[in-house]
mmCIF file with all atom_site columns, C-alpha atoms in Angstrom:
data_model
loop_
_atom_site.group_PDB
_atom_site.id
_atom_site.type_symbol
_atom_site.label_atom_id
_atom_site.label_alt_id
_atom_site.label_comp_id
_atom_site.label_asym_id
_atom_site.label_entity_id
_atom_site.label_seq_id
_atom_site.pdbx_PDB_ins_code
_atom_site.Cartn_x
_atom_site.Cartn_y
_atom_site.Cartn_z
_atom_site.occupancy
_atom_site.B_iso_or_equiv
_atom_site.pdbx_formal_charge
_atom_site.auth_seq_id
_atom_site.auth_comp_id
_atom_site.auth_asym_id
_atom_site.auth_atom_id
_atom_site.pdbx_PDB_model_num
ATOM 1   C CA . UNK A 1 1   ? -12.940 -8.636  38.926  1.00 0.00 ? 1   UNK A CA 1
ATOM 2   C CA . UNK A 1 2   ? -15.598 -7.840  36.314  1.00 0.00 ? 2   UNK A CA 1
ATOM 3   C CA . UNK A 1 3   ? -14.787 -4.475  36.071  1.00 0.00 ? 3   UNK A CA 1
ATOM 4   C CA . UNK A 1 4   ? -11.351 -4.158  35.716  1.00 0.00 ? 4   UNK A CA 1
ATOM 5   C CA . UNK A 1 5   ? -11.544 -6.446  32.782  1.00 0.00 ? 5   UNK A CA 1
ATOM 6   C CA . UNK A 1 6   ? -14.199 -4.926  31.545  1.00 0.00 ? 6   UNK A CA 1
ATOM 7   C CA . UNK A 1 7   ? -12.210 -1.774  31.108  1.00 0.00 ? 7   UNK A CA 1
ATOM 8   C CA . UNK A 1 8   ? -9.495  -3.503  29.764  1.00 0.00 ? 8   UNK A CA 1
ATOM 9   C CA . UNK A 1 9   ? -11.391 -4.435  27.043  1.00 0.00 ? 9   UNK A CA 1
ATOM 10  C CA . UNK A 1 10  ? -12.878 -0.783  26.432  1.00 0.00 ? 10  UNK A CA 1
ATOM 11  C CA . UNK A 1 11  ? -9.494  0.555   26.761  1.00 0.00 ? 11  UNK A CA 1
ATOM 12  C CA . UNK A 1 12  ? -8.472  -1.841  24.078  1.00 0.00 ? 12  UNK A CA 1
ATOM 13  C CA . UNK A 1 13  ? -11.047 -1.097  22.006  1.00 0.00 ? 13  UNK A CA 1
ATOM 14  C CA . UNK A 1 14  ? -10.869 2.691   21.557  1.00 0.00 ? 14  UNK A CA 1
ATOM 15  C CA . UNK A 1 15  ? -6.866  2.210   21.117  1.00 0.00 ? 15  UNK A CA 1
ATOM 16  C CA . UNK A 1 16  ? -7.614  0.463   17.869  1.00 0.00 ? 16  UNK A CA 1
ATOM 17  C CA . UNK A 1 17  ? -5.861  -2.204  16.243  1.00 0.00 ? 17  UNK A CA 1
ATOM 18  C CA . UNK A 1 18  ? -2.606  -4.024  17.931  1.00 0.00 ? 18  UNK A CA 1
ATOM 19  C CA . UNK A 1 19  ? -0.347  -2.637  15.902  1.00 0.00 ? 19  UNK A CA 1
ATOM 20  C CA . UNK A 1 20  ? 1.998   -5.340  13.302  1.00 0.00 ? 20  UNK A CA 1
ATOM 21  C CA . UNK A 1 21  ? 4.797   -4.198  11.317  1.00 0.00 ? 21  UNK A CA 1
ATOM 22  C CA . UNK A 1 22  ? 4.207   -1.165  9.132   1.00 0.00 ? 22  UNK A CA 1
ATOM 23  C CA . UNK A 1 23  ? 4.037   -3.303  5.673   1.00 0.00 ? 23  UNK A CA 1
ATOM 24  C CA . UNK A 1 24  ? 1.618   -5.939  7.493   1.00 0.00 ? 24  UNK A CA 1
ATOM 25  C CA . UNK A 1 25  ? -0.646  -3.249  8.694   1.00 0.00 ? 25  UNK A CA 1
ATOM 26  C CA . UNK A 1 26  ? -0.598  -1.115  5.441   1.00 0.00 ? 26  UNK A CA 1
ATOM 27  C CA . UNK A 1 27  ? -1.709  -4.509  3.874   1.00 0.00 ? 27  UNK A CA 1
ATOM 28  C CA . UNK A 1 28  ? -4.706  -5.047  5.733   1.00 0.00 ? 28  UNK A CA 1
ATOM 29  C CA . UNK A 1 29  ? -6.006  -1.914  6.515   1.00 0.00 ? 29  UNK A CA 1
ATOM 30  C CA . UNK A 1 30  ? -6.144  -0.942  2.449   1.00 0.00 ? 30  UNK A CA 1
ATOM 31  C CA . UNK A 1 31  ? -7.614  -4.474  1.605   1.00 0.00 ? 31  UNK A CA 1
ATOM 32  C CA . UNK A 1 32  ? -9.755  -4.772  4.232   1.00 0.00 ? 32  UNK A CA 1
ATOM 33  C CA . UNK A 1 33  ? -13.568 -5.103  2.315   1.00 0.00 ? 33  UNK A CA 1
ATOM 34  C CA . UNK A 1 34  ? -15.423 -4.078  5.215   1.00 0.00 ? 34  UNK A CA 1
ATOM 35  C CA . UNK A 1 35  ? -14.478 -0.144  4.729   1.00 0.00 ? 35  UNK A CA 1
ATOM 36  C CA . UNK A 1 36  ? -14.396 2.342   2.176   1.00 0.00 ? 36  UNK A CA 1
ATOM 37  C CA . UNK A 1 37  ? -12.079 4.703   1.030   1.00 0.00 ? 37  UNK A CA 1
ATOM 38  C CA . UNK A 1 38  ? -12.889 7.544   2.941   1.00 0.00 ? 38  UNK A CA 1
ATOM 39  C CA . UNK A 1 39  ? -12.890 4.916   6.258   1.00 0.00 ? 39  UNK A CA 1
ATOM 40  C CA . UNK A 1 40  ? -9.997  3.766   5.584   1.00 0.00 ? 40  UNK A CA 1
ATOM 41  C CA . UNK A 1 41  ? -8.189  7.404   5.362   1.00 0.00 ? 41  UNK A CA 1
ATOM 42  C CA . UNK A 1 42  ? -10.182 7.775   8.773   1.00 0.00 ? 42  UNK A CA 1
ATOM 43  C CA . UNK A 1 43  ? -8.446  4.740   10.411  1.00 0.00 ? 43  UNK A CA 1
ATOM 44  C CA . UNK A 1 44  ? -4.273  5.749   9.044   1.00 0.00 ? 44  UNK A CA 1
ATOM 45  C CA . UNK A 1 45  ? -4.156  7.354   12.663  1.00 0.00 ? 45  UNK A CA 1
ATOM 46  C CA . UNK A 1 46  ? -5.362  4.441   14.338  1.00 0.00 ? 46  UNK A CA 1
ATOM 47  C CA . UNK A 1 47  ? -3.019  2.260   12.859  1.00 0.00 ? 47  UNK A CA 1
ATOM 48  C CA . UNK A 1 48  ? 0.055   4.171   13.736  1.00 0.00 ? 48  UNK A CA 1
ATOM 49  C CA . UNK A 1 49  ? 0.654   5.707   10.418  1.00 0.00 ? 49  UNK A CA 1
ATOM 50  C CA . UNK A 1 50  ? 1.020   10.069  10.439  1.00 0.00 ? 50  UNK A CA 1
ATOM 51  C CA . UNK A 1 51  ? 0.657   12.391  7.522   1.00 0.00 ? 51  UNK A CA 1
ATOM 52  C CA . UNK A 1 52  ? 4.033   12.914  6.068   1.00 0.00 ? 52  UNK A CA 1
ATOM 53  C CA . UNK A 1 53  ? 5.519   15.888  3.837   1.00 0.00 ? 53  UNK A CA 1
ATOM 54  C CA . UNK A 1 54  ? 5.919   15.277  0.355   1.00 0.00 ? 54  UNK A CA 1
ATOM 55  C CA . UNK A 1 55  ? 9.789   15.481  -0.979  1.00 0.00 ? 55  UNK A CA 1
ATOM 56  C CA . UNK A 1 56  ? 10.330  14.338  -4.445  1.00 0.00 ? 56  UNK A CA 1
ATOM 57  C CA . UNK A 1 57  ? 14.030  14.513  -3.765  1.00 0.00 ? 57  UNK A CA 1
ATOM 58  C CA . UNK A 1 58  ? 14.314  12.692  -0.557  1.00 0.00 ? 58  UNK A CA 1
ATOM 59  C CA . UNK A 1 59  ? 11.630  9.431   0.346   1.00 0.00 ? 59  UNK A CA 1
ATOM 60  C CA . UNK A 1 60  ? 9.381   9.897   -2.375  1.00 0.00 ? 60  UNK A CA 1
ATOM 61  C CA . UNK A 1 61  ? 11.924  9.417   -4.887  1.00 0.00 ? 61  UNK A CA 1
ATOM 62  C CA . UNK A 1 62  ? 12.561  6.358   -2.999  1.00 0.00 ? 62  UNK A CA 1
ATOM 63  C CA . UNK A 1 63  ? 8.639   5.146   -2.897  1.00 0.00 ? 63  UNK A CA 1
ATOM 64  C CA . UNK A 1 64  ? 8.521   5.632   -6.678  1.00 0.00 ? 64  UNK A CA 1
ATOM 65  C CA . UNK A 1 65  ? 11.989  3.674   -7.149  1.00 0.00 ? 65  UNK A CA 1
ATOM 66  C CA . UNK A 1 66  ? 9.790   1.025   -5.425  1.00 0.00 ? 66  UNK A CA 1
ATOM 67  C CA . UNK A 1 67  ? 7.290   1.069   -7.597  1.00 0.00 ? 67  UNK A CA 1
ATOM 68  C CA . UNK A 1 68  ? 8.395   2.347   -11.098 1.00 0.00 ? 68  UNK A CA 1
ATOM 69  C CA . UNK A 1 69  ? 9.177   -0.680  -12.470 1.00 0.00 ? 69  UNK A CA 1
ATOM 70  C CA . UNK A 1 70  ? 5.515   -1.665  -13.373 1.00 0.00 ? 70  UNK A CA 1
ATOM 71  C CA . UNK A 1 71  ? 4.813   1.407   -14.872 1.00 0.00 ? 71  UNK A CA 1
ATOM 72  C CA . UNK A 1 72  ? 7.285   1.053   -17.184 1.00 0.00 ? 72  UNK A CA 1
ATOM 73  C CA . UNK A 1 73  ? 7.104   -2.163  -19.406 1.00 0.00 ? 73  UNK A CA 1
ATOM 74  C CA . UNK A 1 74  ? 7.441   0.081   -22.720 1.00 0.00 ? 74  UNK A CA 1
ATOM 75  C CA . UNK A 1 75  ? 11.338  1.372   -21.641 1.00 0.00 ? 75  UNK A CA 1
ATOM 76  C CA . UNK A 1 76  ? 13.859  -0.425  -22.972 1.00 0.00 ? 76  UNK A CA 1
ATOM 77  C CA . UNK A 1 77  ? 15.968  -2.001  -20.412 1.00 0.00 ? 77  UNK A CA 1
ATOM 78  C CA . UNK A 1 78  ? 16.329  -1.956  -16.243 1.00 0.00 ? 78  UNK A CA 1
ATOM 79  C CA . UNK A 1 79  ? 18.681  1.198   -16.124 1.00 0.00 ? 79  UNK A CA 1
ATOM 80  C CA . UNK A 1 80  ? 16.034  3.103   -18.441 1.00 0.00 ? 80  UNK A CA 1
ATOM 81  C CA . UNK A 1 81  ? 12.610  1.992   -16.022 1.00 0.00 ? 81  UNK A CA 1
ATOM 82  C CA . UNK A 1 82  ? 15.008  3.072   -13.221 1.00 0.00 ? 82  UNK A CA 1
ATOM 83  C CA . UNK A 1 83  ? 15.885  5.850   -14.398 1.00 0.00 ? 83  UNK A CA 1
ATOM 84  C CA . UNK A 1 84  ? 11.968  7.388   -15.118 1.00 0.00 ? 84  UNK A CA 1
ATOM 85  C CA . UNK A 1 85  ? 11.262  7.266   -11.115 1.00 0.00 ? 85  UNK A CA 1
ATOM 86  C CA . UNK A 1 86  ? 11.593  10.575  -11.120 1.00 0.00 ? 86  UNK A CA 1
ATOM 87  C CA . UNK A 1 87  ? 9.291   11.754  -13.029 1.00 0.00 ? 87  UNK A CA 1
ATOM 88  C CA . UNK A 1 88  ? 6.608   9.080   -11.425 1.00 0.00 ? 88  UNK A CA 1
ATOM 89  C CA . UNK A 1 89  ? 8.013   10.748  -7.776  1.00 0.00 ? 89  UNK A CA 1
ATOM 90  C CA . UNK A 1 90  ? 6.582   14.028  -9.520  1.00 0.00 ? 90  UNK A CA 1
ATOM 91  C CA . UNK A 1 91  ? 3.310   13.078  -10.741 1.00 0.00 ? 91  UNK A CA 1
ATOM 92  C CA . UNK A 1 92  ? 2.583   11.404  -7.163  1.00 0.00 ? 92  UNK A CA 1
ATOM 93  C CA . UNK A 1 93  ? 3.983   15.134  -5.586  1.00 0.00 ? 93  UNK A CA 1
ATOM 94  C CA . UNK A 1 94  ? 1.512   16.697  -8.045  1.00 0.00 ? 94  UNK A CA 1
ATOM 95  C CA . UNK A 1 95  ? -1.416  14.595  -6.534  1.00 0.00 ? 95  UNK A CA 1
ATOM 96  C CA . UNK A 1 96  ? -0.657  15.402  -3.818  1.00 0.00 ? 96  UNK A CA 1
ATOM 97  C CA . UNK A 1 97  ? -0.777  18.917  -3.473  1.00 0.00 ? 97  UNK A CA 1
ATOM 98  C CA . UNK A 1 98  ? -4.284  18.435  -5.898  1.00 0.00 ? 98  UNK A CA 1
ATOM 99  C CA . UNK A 1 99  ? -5.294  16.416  -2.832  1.00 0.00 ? 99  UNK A CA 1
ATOM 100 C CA . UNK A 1 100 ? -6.118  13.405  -4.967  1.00 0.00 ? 100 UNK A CA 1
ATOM 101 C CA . UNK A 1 101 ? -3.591  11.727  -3.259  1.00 0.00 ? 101 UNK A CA 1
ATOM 102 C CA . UNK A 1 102 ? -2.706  11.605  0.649   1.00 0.00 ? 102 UNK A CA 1
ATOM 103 C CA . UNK A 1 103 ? 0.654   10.417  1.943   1.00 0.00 ? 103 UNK A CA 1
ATOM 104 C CA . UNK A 1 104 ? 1.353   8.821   5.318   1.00 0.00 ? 104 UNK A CA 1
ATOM 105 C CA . UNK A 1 105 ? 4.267   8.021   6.940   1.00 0.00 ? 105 UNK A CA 1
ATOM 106 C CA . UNK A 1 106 ? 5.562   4.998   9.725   1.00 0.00 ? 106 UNK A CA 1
ATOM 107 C CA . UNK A 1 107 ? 8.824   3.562   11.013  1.00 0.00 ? 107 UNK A CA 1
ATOM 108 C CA . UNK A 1 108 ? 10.849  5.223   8.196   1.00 0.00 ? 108 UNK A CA 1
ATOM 109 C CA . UNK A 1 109 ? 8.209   4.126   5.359   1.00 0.00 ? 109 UNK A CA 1
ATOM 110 C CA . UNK A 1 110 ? 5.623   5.963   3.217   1.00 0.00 ? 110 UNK A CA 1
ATOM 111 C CA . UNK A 1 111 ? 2.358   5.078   1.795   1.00 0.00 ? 111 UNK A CA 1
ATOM 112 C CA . UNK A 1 112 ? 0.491   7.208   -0.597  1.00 0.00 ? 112 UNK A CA 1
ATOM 113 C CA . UNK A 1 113 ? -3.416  6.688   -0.654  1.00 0.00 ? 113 UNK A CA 1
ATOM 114 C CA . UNK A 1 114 ? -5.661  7.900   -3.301  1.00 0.00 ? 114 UNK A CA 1
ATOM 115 C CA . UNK A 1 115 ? -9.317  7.241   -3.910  1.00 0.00 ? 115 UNK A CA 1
ATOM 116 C CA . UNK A 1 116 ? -11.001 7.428   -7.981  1.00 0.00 ? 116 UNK A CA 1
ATOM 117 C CA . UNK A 1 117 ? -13.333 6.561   -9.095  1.00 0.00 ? 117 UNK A CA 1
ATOM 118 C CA . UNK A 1 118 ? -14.302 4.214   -12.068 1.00 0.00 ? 118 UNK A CA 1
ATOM 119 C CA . UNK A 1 119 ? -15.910 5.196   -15.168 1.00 0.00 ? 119 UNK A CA 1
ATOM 120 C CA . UNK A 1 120 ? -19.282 3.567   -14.028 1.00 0.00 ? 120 UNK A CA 1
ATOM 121 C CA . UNK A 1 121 ? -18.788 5.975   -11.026 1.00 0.00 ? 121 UNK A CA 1
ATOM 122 C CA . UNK A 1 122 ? -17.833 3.318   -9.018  1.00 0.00 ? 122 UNK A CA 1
ATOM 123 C CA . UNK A 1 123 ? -15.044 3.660   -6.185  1.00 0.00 ? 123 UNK A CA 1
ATOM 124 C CA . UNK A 1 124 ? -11.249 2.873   -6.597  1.00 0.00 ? 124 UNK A CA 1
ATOM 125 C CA . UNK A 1 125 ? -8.759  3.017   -3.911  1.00 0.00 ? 125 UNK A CA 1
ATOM 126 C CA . UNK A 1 126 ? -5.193  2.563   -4.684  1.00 0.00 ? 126 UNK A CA 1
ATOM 127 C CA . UNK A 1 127 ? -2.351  1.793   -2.191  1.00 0.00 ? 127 UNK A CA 1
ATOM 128 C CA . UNK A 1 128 ? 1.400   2.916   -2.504  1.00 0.00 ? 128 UNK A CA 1
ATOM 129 C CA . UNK A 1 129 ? 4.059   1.464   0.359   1.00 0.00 ? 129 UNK A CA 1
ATOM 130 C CA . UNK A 1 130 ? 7.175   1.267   0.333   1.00 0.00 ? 130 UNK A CA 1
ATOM 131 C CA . UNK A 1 131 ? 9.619   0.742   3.331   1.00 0.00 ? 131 UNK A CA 1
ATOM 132 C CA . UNK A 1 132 ? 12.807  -0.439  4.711   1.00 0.00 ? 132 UNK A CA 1
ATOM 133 C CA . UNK A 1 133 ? 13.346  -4.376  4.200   1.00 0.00 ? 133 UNK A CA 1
ATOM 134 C CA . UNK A 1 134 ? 11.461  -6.483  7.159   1.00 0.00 ? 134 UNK A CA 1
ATOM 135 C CA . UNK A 1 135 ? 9.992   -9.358  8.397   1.00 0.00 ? 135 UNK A CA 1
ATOM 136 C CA . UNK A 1 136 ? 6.507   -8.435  7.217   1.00 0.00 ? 136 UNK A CA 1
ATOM 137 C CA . UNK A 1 137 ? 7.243   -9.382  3.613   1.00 0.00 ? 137 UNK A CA 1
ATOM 138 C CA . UNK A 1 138 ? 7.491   -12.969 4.781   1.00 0.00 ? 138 UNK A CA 1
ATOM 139 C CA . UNK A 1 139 ? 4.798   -13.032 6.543   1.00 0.00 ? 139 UNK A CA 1
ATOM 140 C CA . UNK A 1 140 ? 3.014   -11.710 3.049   1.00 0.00 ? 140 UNK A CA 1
ATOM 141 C CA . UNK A 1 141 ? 4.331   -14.204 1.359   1.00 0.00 ? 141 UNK A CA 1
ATOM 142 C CA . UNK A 1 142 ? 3.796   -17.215 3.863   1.00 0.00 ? 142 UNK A CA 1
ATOM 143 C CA . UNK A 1 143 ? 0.148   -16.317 4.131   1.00 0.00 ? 143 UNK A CA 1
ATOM 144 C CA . UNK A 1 144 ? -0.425  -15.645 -0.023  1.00 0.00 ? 144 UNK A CA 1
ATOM 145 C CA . UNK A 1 145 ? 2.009   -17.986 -1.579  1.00 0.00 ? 145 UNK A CA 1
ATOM 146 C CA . UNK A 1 146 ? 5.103   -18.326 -3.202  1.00 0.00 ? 146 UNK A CA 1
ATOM 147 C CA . UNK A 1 147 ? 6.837   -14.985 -4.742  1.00 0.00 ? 147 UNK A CA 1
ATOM 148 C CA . UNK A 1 148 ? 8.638   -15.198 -8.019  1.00 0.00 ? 148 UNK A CA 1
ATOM 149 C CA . UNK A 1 149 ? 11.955  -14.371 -8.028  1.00 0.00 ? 149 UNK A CA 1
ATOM 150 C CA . UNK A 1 150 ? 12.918  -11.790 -11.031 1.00 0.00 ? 150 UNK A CA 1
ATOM 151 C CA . UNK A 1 151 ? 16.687  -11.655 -11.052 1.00 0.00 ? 151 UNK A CA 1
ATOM 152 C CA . UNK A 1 152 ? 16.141  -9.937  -14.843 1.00 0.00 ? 152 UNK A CA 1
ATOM 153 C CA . UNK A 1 153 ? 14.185  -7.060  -12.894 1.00 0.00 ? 153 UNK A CA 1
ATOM 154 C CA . UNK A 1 154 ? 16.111  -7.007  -9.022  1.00 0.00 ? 154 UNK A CA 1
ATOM 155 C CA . UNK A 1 155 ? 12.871  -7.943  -8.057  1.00 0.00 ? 155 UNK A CA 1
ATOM 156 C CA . UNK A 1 156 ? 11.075  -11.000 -5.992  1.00 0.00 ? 156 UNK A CA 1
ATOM 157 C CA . UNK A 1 157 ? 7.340   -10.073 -6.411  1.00 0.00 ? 157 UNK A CA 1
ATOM 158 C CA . UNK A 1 158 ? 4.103   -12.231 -5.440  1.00 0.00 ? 158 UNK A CA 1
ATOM 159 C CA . UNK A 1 159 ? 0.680   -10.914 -7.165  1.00 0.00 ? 159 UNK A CA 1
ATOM 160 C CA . UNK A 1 160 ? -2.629  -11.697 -5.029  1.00 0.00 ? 160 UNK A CA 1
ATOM 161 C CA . UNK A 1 161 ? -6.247  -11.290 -7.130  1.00 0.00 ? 161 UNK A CA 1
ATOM 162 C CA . UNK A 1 162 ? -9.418  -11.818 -5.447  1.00 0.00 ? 162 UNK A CA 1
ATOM 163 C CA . UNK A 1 163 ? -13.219 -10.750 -5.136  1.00 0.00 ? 163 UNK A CA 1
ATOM 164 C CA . UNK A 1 164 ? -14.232 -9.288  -1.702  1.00 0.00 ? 164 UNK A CA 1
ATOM 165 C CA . UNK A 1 165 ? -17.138 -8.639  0.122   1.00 0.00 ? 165 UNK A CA 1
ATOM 166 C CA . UNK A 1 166 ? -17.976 -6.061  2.466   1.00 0.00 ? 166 UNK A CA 1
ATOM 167 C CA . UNK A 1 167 ? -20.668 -8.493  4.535   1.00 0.00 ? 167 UNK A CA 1
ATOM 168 C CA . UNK A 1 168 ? -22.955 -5.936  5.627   1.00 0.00 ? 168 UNK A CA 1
ATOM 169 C CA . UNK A 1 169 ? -23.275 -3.512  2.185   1.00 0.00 ? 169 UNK A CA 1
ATOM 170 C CA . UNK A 1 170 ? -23.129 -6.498  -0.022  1.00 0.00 ? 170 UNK A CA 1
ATOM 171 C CA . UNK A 1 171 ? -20.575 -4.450  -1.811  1.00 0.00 ? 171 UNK A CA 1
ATOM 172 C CA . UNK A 1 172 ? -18.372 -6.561  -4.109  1.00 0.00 ? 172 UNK A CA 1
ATOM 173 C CA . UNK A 1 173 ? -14.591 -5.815  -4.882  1.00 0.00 ? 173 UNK A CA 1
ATOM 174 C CA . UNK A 1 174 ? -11.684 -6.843  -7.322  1.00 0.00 ? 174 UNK A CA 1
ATOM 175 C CA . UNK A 1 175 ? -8.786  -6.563  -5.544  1.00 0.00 ? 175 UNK A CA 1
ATOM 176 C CA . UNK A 1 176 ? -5.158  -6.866  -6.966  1.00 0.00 ? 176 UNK A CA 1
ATOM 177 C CA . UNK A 1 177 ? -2.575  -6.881  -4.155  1.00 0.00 ? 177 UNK A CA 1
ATOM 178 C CA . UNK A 1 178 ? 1.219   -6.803  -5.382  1.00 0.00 ? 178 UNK A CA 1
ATOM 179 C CA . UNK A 1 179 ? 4.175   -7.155  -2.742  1.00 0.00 ? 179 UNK A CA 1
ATOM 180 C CA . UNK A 1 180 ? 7.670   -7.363  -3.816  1.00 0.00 ? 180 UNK A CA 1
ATOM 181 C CA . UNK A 1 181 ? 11.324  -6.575  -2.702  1.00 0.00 ? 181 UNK A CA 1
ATOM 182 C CA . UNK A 1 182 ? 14.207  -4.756  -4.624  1.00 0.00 ? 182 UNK A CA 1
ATOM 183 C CA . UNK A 1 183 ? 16.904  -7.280  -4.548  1.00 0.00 ? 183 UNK A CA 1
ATOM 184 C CA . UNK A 1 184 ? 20.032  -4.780  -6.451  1.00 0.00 ? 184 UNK A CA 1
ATOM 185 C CA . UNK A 1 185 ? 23.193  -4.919  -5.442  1.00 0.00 ? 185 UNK A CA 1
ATOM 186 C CA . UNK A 1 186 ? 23.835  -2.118  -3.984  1.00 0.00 ? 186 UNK A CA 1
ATOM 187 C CA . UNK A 1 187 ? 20.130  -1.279  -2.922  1.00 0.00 ? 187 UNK A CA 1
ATOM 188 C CA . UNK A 1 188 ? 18.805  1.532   -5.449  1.00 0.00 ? 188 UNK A CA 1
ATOM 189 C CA . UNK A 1 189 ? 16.635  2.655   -2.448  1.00 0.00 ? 189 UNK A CA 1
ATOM 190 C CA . UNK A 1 190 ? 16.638  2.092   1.363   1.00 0.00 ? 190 UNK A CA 1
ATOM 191 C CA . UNK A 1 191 ? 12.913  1.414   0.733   1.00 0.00 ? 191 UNK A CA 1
ATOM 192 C CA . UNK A 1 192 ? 12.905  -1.811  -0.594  1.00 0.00 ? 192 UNK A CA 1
ATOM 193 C CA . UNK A 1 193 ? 10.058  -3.454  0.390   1.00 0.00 ? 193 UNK A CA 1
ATOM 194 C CA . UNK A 1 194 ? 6.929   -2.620  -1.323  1.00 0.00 ? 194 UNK A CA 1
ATOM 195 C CA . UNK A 1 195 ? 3.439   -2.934  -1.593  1.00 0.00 ? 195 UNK A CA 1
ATOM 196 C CA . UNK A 1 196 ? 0.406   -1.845  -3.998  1.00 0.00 ? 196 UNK A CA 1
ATOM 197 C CA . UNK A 1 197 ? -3.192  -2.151  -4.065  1.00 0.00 ? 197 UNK A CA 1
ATOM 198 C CA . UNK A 1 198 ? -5.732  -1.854  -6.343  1.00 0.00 ? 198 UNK A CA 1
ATOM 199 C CA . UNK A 1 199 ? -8.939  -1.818  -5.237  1.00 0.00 ? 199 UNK A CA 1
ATOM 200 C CA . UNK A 1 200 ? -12.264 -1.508  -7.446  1.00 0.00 ? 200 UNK A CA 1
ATOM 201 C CA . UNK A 1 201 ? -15.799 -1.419  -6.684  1.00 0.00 ? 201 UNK A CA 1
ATOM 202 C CA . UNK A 1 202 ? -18.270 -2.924  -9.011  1.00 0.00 ? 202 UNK A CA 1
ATOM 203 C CA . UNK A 1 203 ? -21.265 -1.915  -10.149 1.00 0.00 ? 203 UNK A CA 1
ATOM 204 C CA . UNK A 1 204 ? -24.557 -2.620  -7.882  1.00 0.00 ? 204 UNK A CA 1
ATOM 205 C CA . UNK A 1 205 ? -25.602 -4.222  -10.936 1.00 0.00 ? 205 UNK A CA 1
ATOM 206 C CA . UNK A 1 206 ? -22.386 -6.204  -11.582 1.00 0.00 ? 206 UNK A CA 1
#
């Protein structure tokens, strides 16, 4: 009986993670503290997620109507912010084909990866998702706490900070993990679920 369980467990090992919903797993592989950026880009196949073309017209447009409205708290009112996801949809396209950023795809979502680095020459990985509404954001939001509900912005949004440690480098990261939901009437986007990371490393010296 030993062996058959013991390739069971082998078997189960080397076909990575059990697989959640898209969102869930897009959370926790780019805030997981115990790989870098580079590992992390390693591990997309793993968890189910496959590189994806880049179409500014078609679901990019819809990941940056996900995300634009953060990036623009200088435009004057919703319609404006709304309005400028095209031109973030463009500067994420242009990354892309600089290779700074890399853009995966997974049950009819998209997630755009990029890894900086600081000024101190530190590492920064950054984590765009957006995909159809699900389950998953509840389960984001019943492990991390409460969201806030926006009705001024369509939005119901729960920000996460924290320090992490990656146990074995001693490696220490600030970590800002955003999900929220488009709540408009009609949906601006099928993609309505969202989630971003920022992740920074700091200095050995920090």
């Amino acid at each position: 009986m030993l062996k058959p369980f013991a390739a069971l467990l082998i078997s189960a090992v080397l076909a990575g993670p059990a697989l959640a919903g898209a969102l869930e797993d897009a959370s926790a592989l780019c805030s997981d503290p115990m790989t870098t950026g580079p590992e992390k880009r390693e591990q997309m196949l793993r968890y189910g997620f496959t590189p994806a073309e880049a179409d500014p017209q078609g679901a990019l447009g819809d990941l940056a109507i996900a995300h634009i409205l953060p990036f623009t708290n200088d435009l004057p009112d919703l319609e404006a912010r709304f309005a400028a996801a095209p031109v973030l949809a463009g500067n994420i396209n242009r990354m892309i084909a600089e290779g700074t950023i890399s853009l995966w795809q997974r049950e009819g979502a998209l997630l755009a990866f990029s890894i900086g680095q600081t000024a101190e020459g530190t590492e920064h990985v950054t984590c765009l998702f957006a995909g159809p509404p699900s389950d998953d954001l509840q389960t984001m939001f019943d492990r991390y706490g409460e969201p806030e509900d926006l009705p001024h912005l369509e939005t119901l949004a729960l920000r996460f900070d924290e320090t992490a440690i990656n146990l074995q480098t001693e490696t220490r990261y600030q970590m800002i993990s955003i999900w929220s939901r488009l709540t408009s009437e009609p949906p601006r986007t099928p993609l309505t679920d969202a989630y971003r990371l920022e992740r920074i490393e700091e200095p050995a010296d920090g």
